[in-house]
Each structure stands twice: as structure tokens, then as C-alpha cells.
Amino acid sequence: MSSPPPLHDRRDTVPDEQAGAAVSTGRLPSPEIVMAALERGFERYRTDDSGVIANYIPALAGVDPDLFGIAVVAAGGAVHTVGDAAALFSIQSISKAFVFALVDEALGHETVRQRVGVNNTGLPFNSMLAIELNAGSPSNPMVNAGALVATSLVPGQSVDARWQFIRDGLSRFAGRPLEIDDGVYSSESANNQRNQAMAWMLDSYGRLNGDPAETTDVYTRQCSLLVSATDLAVMGATLADGGVNPLTGEQVVSPRACRDTLAVLAASGLYERSGDWLYEIGMPGKSGVSGGIVTVSPGKGGLGTFSPRLDAAGNSVRGQRVAHYLSGALGLNLFGSAPTTDA
Ligand code: GLN
């Protein structure tokens, strides 16, 4: 198999002297430095028109491809935005990260590992083959198979109760009530035969905790919730802040559920390109097919980006590039360390 093109070009590389100290502890740089880096990142990539918009869900095809928003929310609550950071789009696969966090919180570390899994498939997000190759295991909650299982495990006696649990939970992460995009929901519902088939296949392996049609419907609803890049940054900052939403002060999930979720994002958040992402950006992230990406810098904050043009794996091109730029400029790579000065 040939290697995919790199996530970035030479321009992305931030010279060491301009980069923040890339250490995995501490806080974000000062608000002035964060804002200046956001503006530089925005200017660098605002004219980059590589990639294509997703059109397998018809309602997504009509979006303005040039929209571009970036937001950083610090674990301490400071909000920084540039461009179309308030533009609303359906959250799509990024919902998987937060539904997983809620299910992990409800069911516990070991149960979700066994029922959903935490290993990368190396295959596209909607792969049926991955299920068959793994004897019915959905592999991880960031591909559709694992997300369907996670959604089926949500507590609640009825579809409506499970849906309320998800909508309320994701709204608590965002710090505001999230609404469904009815056009996206009905468009995807009319075109999600593959996800329906996947739910039935998982059911045939005894993996689904509920009715396949109902589970697919709740999953489609969760993907249709409208968010902005700023919402994503707040949601990411909540995962970066031990589960406490830095704007509302609410404890949404426990620190352990955050750790579990971030581990899964690091392994699988960008599908079959998760290794490239971790190698270049060095932080957990999650992308969605409408063009959003959330990136989490534990203890420091969340980055939300929105730009609809995607690479072949379904990840926003500008979003990946600007995340790479900001990881360097703000010193966010989790694997960075400074040589010890101890004797
Ligand atoms: N709702 C979409 C689907 O299930 C989400 C996919 C994505 O964002 N990658 O196909």
C-alpha cells in the first residue's frame, strides 16, 4: 500500500526559535501569543483550497467550501477565535468522542474496552471488512461500528431517553443547549443504508445492546447536532480540564473518563491517518466529515477548527494543517520534553 501524502508542506514547519516550549506540562502561552498564533495560522491556510467536500450525505454538499474558523479555549476559560468560528455545522463523527466519554463514565473503563474496544482498525471509518476481520469486534468507538455499539450502550429505557441522555451530555460538554439540523438528519436518514447494515451485522455478532434500526437512528441524530468551532474548542477544553467545562464550571465527566477518551482519540481519532496525525500534531484529536476537528491539549485547552474540504480519509485539510501549525507555535505536542537541568 502506498503512503498517503504528508499532512503538511514545508511551510508548516515552525522554526524552533519561534515555537513555544513543547512540553507536556504547564499552561497555554499568554492570551496575546495564542491570539497572534491563531491569526497567523488563519492567514497561512485561508487560501488553501485542497481537498473536496463530502457529498455522500446530500445535505452536506451545499456548504460554502471556503468557510474557515479556528477557536482555542484554555482550560482556565479564556476564549480566542478567528474567522468563521461561530459558523454552525453538524458535528458528525466528532460526536463519537463525547458519546464515548459519557458511556465510559456510565459503564466504566474495563466494560467499554471489552464491549467496544480501543484498537485502531487501519481501515476507513465505515469499513464493514474491519468487523469481519476482527470476528465481530467493532474495534474502537471512533469508527462507525464502535460508535454504533457505544450509542447502543447509552443508559435509558427508551429511544427517547437514550437520545435525551446524548443530547444533554453533549450540551453539557459545549456549555449550551445543542440543536439538531433537521435537514442533515433527514438527508442522512434517507442515505444511511450502510450504517443500518453495519448495525445489523454487529447485531448478528451479538455486539449491539438494542434494536439495530433504533440505534442507527439515535446515532444519526447525534451526528446531526449543530456546533461551531468555538463549541468544539469548549468541548475539547472540557476533556483537557479533567472533565470540568471551563465556561460553566460543571463537572461533565470524571478525569478517568477524559483519560480513556483521549487515549482512544490518540489511537483512532483520525481513522486510518491517526498515526500520521499523532506523529505530526502530537495530541489527541477527532475529525468529522462535515469539516470539524477537535484537538485536545491535556491541562492546557481545546482547539476547534472548521473547514469543509477533506482529504481522502475524510479529515479537514485546513484543519489538520492549522492544528499542525498551532501545535508547533504554541508548544502543544504531548511528546515534547525539555532536557532536565537536575544534576
Ligand atoms: N454521520 C456520518 C456517518 O456515519 C459520520 C461520518 C464521519 O463524520 N466521518 O457516515
GROMACS .gro file of C-alpha atoms and ligand atoms in nm:
model
  353
    1MET     CA    1   0.000   0.000   0.000
    2SER     CA    2   0.145   0.340  -0.093
    3SER     CA    3   0.185   0.605   0.177
    4PRO     CA    4  -0.068   0.889   0.178
    5PRO     CA    5   0.064   1.241   0.113
    6PRO     CA    6   0.205   1.422   0.417
    7LEU     CA    7  -0.032   1.625   0.637
    8HIS     CA    8   0.164   1.940   0.578
    9ASP     CA    9   0.408   2.108   0.348
   10ARG     CA   10   0.745   2.259   0.431
   11ARG     CA   11   0.583   2.593   0.515
   12ASP     CA   12   0.417   2.430   0.815
   13THR     CA   13   0.735   2.372   0.999
   14VAL     CA   14   0.773   2.620   1.281
   15PRO     CA   15   1.140   2.704   1.340
   16ASP     CA   16   1.246   2.605   1.691
   17GLU     CA   17   1.318   2.963   1.790
   18GLN     CA   18   0.959   3.066   1.706
   19ALA     CA   19   0.796   2.764   1.864
   20GLY     CA   20   0.658   2.754   2.215
   21ALA     CA   21   0.837   2.521   2.455
   22ALA     CA   22   0.688   2.185   2.352
   23VAL     CA   23   0.646   2.032   2.692
   24SER     CA   24   0.355   1.823   2.804
   25THR     CA   25   0.303   2.013   3.128
   26GLY     CA   26   0.212   2.371   3.216
   27ARG     CA   27  -0.045   2.604   3.064
   28LEU     CA   28  -0.106   2.770   2.730
   29PRO     CA   29   0.115   3.068   2.644
   30SER     CA   30  -0.026   3.416   2.718
   31PRO     CA   31  -0.352   3.524   2.550
   32GLU     CA   32  -0.155   3.764   2.324
   33ILE     CA   33   0.068   3.482   2.198
   34VAL     CA   34  -0.229   3.250   2.145
   35MET     CA   35  -0.423   3.516   1.953
   36ALA     CA   36  -0.125   3.608   1.735
   37ALA     CA   37  -0.066   3.240   1.651
   38LEU     CA   38  -0.435   3.192   1.562
   39GLU     CA   39  -0.423   3.489   1.327
   40ARG     CA   40  -0.103   3.367   1.163
   41GLY     CA   41  -0.244   3.015   1.123
   42PHE     CA   42  -0.563   3.154   0.974
   43GLU     CA   43  -0.374   3.369   0.722
   44ARG     CA   44  -0.146   3.081   0.622
   45TYR     CA   45  -0.427   2.847   0.525
   46ARG     CA   46  -0.728   3.060   0.438
   47THR     CA   47  -0.649   3.037   0.064
   48ASP     CA   48  -0.561   2.666   0.070
   49ASP     CA   49  -0.836   2.505  -0.136
   50SER     CA   50  -0.708   2.148  -0.147
   51GLY     CA   51  -0.946   1.863  -0.072
   52VAL     CA   52  -1.311   1.802  -0.153
   53ILE     CA   53  -1.639   1.842   0.033
   54ALA     CA   54  -1.821   1.527   0.148
   55ASN     CA   55  -2.124   1.464  -0.067
   56TYR     CA   56  -2.236   1.115   0.035
   57ILE     CA   57  -2.481   1.289   0.269
   58PRO     CA   58  -2.659   1.519   0.020
   59ALA     CA   59  -2.731   1.793   0.276
   60LEU     CA   60  -2.357   1.838   0.340
   61ALA     CA   61  -2.282   1.909  -0.027
   62GLY     CA   62  -2.438   2.257  -0.019
   63VAL     CA   63  -2.199   2.409   0.237
   64ASP     CA   64  -1.977   2.707   0.149
   65PRO     CA   65  -1.637   2.536   0.098
   66ASP     CA   66  -1.444   2.849   0.193
   67LEU     CA   67  -1.572   2.873   0.550
   68PHE     CA   68  -1.279   2.864   0.790
   69GLY     CA   69  -1.297   2.909   1.165
   70ILE     CA   70  -1.049   2.844   1.444
   71ALA     CA   71  -1.104   2.864   1.819
   72VAL     CA   72  -0.887   2.794   2.121
   73VAL     CA   73  -1.039   2.768   2.468
   74ALA     CA   74  -0.796   2.749   2.757
   75ALA     CA   75  -0.853   2.512   3.048
   76GLY     CA   76  -0.884   2.830   3.255
   77GLY     CA   77  -1.174   2.952   3.038
   78ALA     CA   78  -1.016   3.216   2.808
   79VAL     CA   79  -1.174   3.202   2.460
   80HIS     CA   80  -0.983   3.301   2.143
   81THR     CA   81  -1.137   3.288   1.796
   82VAL     CA   82  -1.061   3.384   1.438
   83GLY     CA   83  -1.257   3.365   1.110
   84ASP     CA   84  -1.586   3.174   1.092
   85ALA     CA   85  -1.556   3.032   1.443
   86ALA     CA   86  -1.928   3.092   1.507
   87ALA     CA   87  -2.049   2.920   1.186
   88LEU     CA   88  -2.268   2.619   1.266
   89PHE     CA   89  -2.220   2.276   1.110
   90SER     CA   90  -2.330   1.922   1.200
   91ILE     CA   91  -2.090   1.763   1.444
   92GLN     CA   92  -2.089   1.424   1.261
   93SER     CA   93  -1.818   1.185   1.378
   94ILE     CA   94  -1.687   1.423   1.643
   95SER     CA   95  -1.996   1.325   1.843
   96LYS     CA   96  -1.836   0.980   1.878
   97ALA     CA   97  -1.569   1.118   2.113
   98PHE     CA   98  -1.818   1.273   2.353
   99VAL     CA   99  -2.073   0.990   2.343
  100PHE     CA  100  -1.785   0.756   2.422
  101ALA     CA  101  -1.683   0.973   2.718
  102LEU     CA  102  -2.040   0.960   2.852
  103VAL     CA  103  -2.069   0.583   2.801
  104ASP     CA  104  -1.726   0.526   2.957
  105GLU     CA  105  -1.840   0.733   3.254
  106ALA     CA  106  -2.161   0.528   3.285
  107LEU     CA  107  -2.018   0.181   3.225
  108GLY     CA  108  -1.654   0.203   3.331
  109HIS     CA  109  -1.309   0.159   3.182
  110GLU     CA  110  -1.298  -0.220   3.151
  111THR     CA  111  -1.653  -0.272   3.029
  112VAL     CA  112  -1.615  -0.031   2.737
  113ARG     CA  113  -1.278  -0.183   2.649
  114GLN     CA  114  -1.440  -0.523   2.622
  115ARG     CA  115  -1.769  -0.421   2.459
  116VAL     CA  116  -1.640  -0.155   2.219
  117GLY     CA  117  -1.259  -0.191   2.201
  118VAL     CA  118  -0.973   0.057   2.186
  119ASN     CA  119  -0.758  -0.054   1.890
  120ASN     CA  120  -0.719   0.111   1.552
  121THR     CA  121  -0.864  -0.074   1.252
  122GLY     CA  122  -0.625   0.078   0.994
  123LEU     CA  123  -0.931   0.092   0.769
  124PRO     CA  124  -1.181   0.364   0.669
  125PHE     CA  125  -1.439   0.490   0.919
  126ASN     CA  126  -1.727   0.299   0.761
  127SER     CA  127  -1.546  -0.030   0.695
  128MET     CA  128  -1.754  -0.347   0.714
  129LEU     CA  129  -1.444  -0.552   0.643
  130ALA     CA  130  -1.291  -0.440   0.974
  131ILE     CA  131  -1.581  -0.602   1.161
  132GLU     CA  132  -1.544  -0.929   0.972
  133LEU     CA  133  -1.165  -0.933   1.008
  134ASN     CA  134  -1.200  -0.890   1.384
  135ALA     CA  135  -1.457  -1.164   1.443
  136GLY     CA  136  -1.739  -0.916   1.501
  137SER     CA  137  -1.548  -0.676   1.725
  138PRO     CA  138  -1.623  -0.312   1.639
  139SER     CA  139  -1.254  -0.236   1.722
  140ASN     CA  140  -1.291   0.116   1.862
  141PRO     CA  141  -1.557   0.382   1.928
  142MET     CA  142  -1.423   0.629   1.669
  143VAL     CA  143  -1.519   0.421   1.364
  144ASN     CA  144  -1.886   0.384   1.279
  145ALA     CA  145  -1.907   0.024   1.405
  146GLY     CA  146  -1.777   0.110   1.752
  147ALA     CA  147  -1.979   0.432   1.762
  148LEU     CA  148  -2.298   0.236   1.690
  149VAL     CA  149  -2.214  -0.003   1.975
  150ALA     CA  150  -2.133   0.288   2.210
  151THR     CA  151  -2.463   0.456   2.122
  152SER     CA  152  -2.647   0.128   2.187
  153LEU     CA  153  -2.489   0.115   2.535
  154VAL     CA  154  -2.618   0.458   2.640
  155PRO     CA  155  -2.830   0.428   2.957
  156GLY     CA  156  -3.209   0.469   2.916
  157GLN     CA  157  -3.525   0.257   2.890
  158SER     CA  158  -3.649   0.404   2.560
  159VAL     CA  159  -3.507   0.555   2.241
  160ASP     CA  160  -3.621   0.897   2.359
  161ALA     CA  161  -3.450   0.855   2.696
  162ARG     CA  162  -3.124   0.747   2.528
  163TRP     CA  163  -3.142   1.035   2.284
  164GLN     CA  164  -3.205   1.283   2.568
  165PHE     CA  165  -2.903   1.142   2.753
  166ILE     CA  166  -2.681   1.205   2.449
  167ARG     CA  167  -2.818   1.547   2.364
  168ASP     CA  168  -2.797   1.664   2.728
  169GLY     CA  169  -2.448   1.517   2.767
  170LEU     CA  170  -2.307   1.679   2.453
  171SER     CA  171  -2.475   2.009   2.550
  172ARG     CA  172  -2.304   1.994   2.890
  173PHE     CA  173  -1.971   1.948   2.714
  174ALA     CA  174  -2.048   2.252   2.493
  175GLY     CA  175  -2.193   2.459   2.779
  176ARG     CA  176  -2.508   2.543   2.584
  177PRO     CA  177  -2.815   2.351   2.455
  178LEU     CA  178  -2.730   2.192   2.119
  179GLU     CA  179  -2.996   2.167   1.846
  180ILE     CA  180  -3.038   1.921   1.562
  181ASP     CA  181  -3.004   2.027   1.197
  182ASP     CA  182  -3.328   1.871   1.068
  183GLY     CA  183  -3.214   1.892   0.704
  184VAL     CA  184  -2.893   1.698   0.775
  185TYR     CA  185  -3.081   1.446   0.992
  186SER     CA  186  -3.342   1.367   0.728
  187SER     CA  187  -3.084   1.367   0.447
  188GLU     CA  188  -2.855   1.123   0.630
  189SER     CA  189  -3.152   0.911   0.744
  190ALA     CA  190  -3.251   0.863   0.380
  191ASN     CA  191  -2.896   0.769   0.281
  192ASN     CA  192  -2.755   0.569   0.573
  193GLN     CA  193  -2.819   0.218   0.445
  194ARG     CA  194  -2.456   0.129   0.507
  195ASN     CA  195  -2.476   0.227   0.875
  196GLN     CA  196  -2.804   0.035   0.904
  197ALA     CA  197  -2.639  -0.272   0.750
  198MET     CA  198  -2.347  -0.231   0.989
  199ALA     CA  199  -2.581  -0.220   1.289
  200TRP     CA  200  -2.750  -0.541   1.172
  201MET     CA  201  -2.412  -0.706   1.118
  202LEU     CA  202  -2.300  -0.607   1.470
  203ASP     CA  203  -2.630  -0.742   1.598
  204SER     CA  204  -2.564  -1.072   1.420
  205TYR     CA  205  -2.243  -1.097   1.624
  206GLY     CA  206  -2.434  -1.021   1.946
  207ARG     CA  207  -2.249  -0.690   1.986
  208LEU     CA  208  -2.536  -0.442   1.987
  209ASN     CA  209  -2.722  -0.357   2.306
  210GLY     CA  210  -3.056  -0.270   2.148
  211ASP     CA  211  -3.253  -0.265   1.829
  212PRO     CA  212  -3.035  -0.204   1.518
  213ALA     CA  213  -3.278   0.037   1.348
  214GLU     CA  214  -3.332   0.241   1.666
  215THR     CA  215  -2.960   0.251   1.739
  216THR     CA  216  -2.881   0.375   1.388
  217ASP     CA  217  -3.148   0.641   1.425
  218VAL     CA  218  -3.007   0.772   1.755
  219TYR     CA  219  -2.655   0.767   1.604
  220THR     CA  220  -2.779   0.967   1.303
  221ARG     CA  221  -2.941   1.221   1.536
  222GLN     CA  222  -2.623   1.263   1.739
  223CYS     CA  223  -2.426   1.324   1.416
  224SER     CA  224  -2.676   1.598   1.317
  225LEU     CA  225  -2.626   1.817   1.625
  226LEU     CA  226  -2.513   2.165   1.526
  227VAL     CA  227  -2.189   2.304   1.669
  228SER     CA  228  -1.939   2.577   1.587
  229ALA     CA  229  -1.558   2.570   1.601
  230THR     CA  230  -1.591   2.756   1.932
  231ASP     CA  231  -1.825   2.488   2.068
  232LEU     CA  232  -1.571   2.222   1.968
  233ALA     CA  233  -1.295   2.413   2.147
  234VAL     CA  234  -1.509   2.431   2.465
  235MET     CA  235  -1.588   2.059   2.438
  236GLY     CA  236  -1.219   1.982   2.387
  237ALA     CA  237  -1.122   2.209   2.675
  238THR     CA  238  -1.362   2.012   2.897
  239LEU     CA  239  -1.171   1.692   2.812
  240ALA     CA  240  -0.849   1.887   2.875
  241ASP     CA  241  -0.969   2.006   3.215
  242GLY     CA  242  -1.040   1.677   3.395
  243GLY     CA  243  -1.399   1.679   3.271
  244VAL     CA  244  -1.489   2.025   3.406
  245ASN     CA  245  -1.634   2.262   3.146
  246PRO     CA  246  -1.415   2.573   3.186
  247LEU     CA  247  -1.701   2.808   3.094
  248THR     CA  248  -1.982   2.666   3.308
  249GLY     CA  249  -1.772   2.507   3.583
  250GLU     CA  250  -1.980   2.190   3.555
  251GLN     CA  251  -1.815   1.850   3.607
  252VAL     CA  252  -1.942   1.677   3.291
  253VAL     CA  253  -1.746   1.351   3.323
  254SER     CA  254  -1.474   1.226   3.556
  255PRO     CA  255  -1.100   1.274   3.498
  256ARG     CA  256  -1.079   0.899   3.431
  257ALA     CA  257  -1.338   0.914   3.153
  258CYS     CA  258  -1.136   1.201   2.999
  259ARG     CA  259  -0.817   0.995   3.009
  260ASP     CA  260  -0.986   0.696   2.849
  261THR     CA  261  -1.139   0.913   2.578
  262LEU     CA  262  -0.815   1.093   2.498
  263ALA     CA  263  -0.630   0.760   2.472
  264VAL     CA  264  -0.885   0.639   2.220
  265LEU     CA  265  -0.865   0.965   2.024
  266ALA     CA  266  -0.487   0.943   2.010
  267ALA     CA  267  -0.508   0.589   1.870
  268SER     CA  268  -0.802   0.630   1.632
  269GLY     CA  269  -0.941   0.986   1.613
  270LEU     CA  270  -0.836   1.044   1.251
  271TYR     CA  271  -0.922   0.695   1.125
  272GLU     CA  272  -0.654   0.531   0.913
  273ARG     CA  273  -0.446   0.850   0.931
  274SER     CA  274  -0.430   0.854   1.310
  275GLY     CA  275  -0.062   0.759   1.309
  276ASP     CA  276   0.029   1.044   1.073
  277TRP     CA  277  -0.177   1.284   1.285
  278LEU     CA  278  -0.011   1.180   1.611
  279TYR     CA  279   0.333   1.192   1.452
  280GLU     CA  280   0.282   1.548   1.323
  281ILE     CA  281   0.049   1.709   1.579
  282GLY     CA  282   0.124   1.502   1.890
  283MET     CA  283  -0.218   1.542   2.052
  284PRO     CA  284  -0.545   1.351   2.063
  285GLY     CA  285  -0.793   1.474   1.802
  286LYS     CA  286  -1.121   1.383   1.637
  287SER     CA  287  -1.242   1.478   1.293
  288GLY     CA  288  -1.585   1.476   1.131
  289VAL     CA  289  -1.693   1.455   0.771
  290SER     CA  290  -1.859   1.799   0.772
  291GLY     CA  291  -1.513   1.955   0.826
  292GLY     CA  292  -1.471   1.994   1.201
  293ILE     CA  293  -1.175   1.880   1.408
  294VAL     CA  294  -1.137   1.896   1.785
  295THR     CA  295  -0.785   1.872   1.925
  296VAL     CA  296  -0.709   1.838   2.294
  297SER     CA  297  -0.405   1.954   2.483
  298PRO     CA  298  -0.450   1.796   2.829
  299GLY     CA  299  -0.424   2.051   3.109
  300LYS     CA  300  -0.390   2.335   2.859
  301GLY     CA  301  -0.704   2.360   2.647
  302GLY     CA  302  -0.905   2.267   2.339
  303LEU     CA  303  -0.870   2.365   1.974
  304GLY     CA  304  -1.172   2.360   1.744
  305THR     CA  305  -1.144   2.410   1.369
  306PHE     CA  306  -1.395   2.414   1.085
  307SER     CA  307  -1.316   2.398   0.714
  308PRO     CA  308  -1.523   2.169   0.491
  309ARG     CA  309  -1.271   2.044   0.232
  310LEU     CA  310  -1.150   1.694   0.322
  311ASP     CA  311  -0.864   1.460   0.240
  312ALA     CA  312  -0.922   1.105   0.116
  313ALA     CA  313  -0.973   0.973   0.470
  314GLY     CA  314  -1.247   1.231   0.539
  315ASN     CA  315  -1.040   1.471   0.753
  316SER     CA  316  -1.046   1.850   0.702
  317VAL     CA  317  -0.733   1.956   0.513
  318ARG     CA  318  -0.702   2.308   0.652
  319GLY     CA  319  -0.800   2.181   0.996
  320GLN     CA  320  -0.511   1.935   1.000
  321ARG     CA  321  -0.267   2.191   0.867
  322VAL     CA  322  -0.358   2.461   1.111
  323ALA     CA  323  -0.355   2.212   1.400
  324HIS     CA  324  -0.004   2.118   1.298
  325TYR     CA  325   0.097   2.483   1.283
  326LEU     CA  326  -0.057   2.566   1.621
  327SER     CA  327   0.087   2.255   1.787
  328GLY     CA  328   0.430   2.391   1.699
  329ALA     CA  329   0.363   2.760   1.757
  330LEU     CA  330   0.200   2.705   2.097
  331GLY     CA  331   0.426   2.420   2.206
  332LEU     CA  332   0.147   2.165   2.249
  333ASN     CA  333   0.297   1.835   2.132
  334LEU     CA  334   0.240   1.588   2.417
  335PHE     CA  335   0.558   1.404   2.341
  336GLY     CA  336   0.778   1.710   2.379
  337SER     CA  337   1.014   1.742   2.671
  338ALA     CA  338   1.296   1.973   2.768
  339PRO     CA  339   1.627   1.824   2.884
  340THR     CA  340   1.637   1.809   3.263
  341THR     CA  341   1.861   2.056   3.438
  342ASP     CA  342   1.884   1.839   3.751
  343ALA     CA  343   2.234   1.729   3.843
  344GLN     N1  344  -2.269   1.055   1.014
  344GLN     C1  345  -2.154   1.018   0.939
  344GLN     C2  346  -2.159   0.871   0.901
  344GLN     O1  347  -2.195   0.791   0.981
  344GLN     C3  348  -2.031   1.048   1.018
  344GLN     C4  349  -1.906   1.008   0.947
  344GLN     C5  350  -1.790   1.099   0.973
  344GLN     O2  351  -1.802   1.212   1.019
  344GLN     N2  352  -1.676   1.052   0.937
  344GLN     O3  353  -2.129   0.833   0.791
   0.00000   0.00000   0.00000
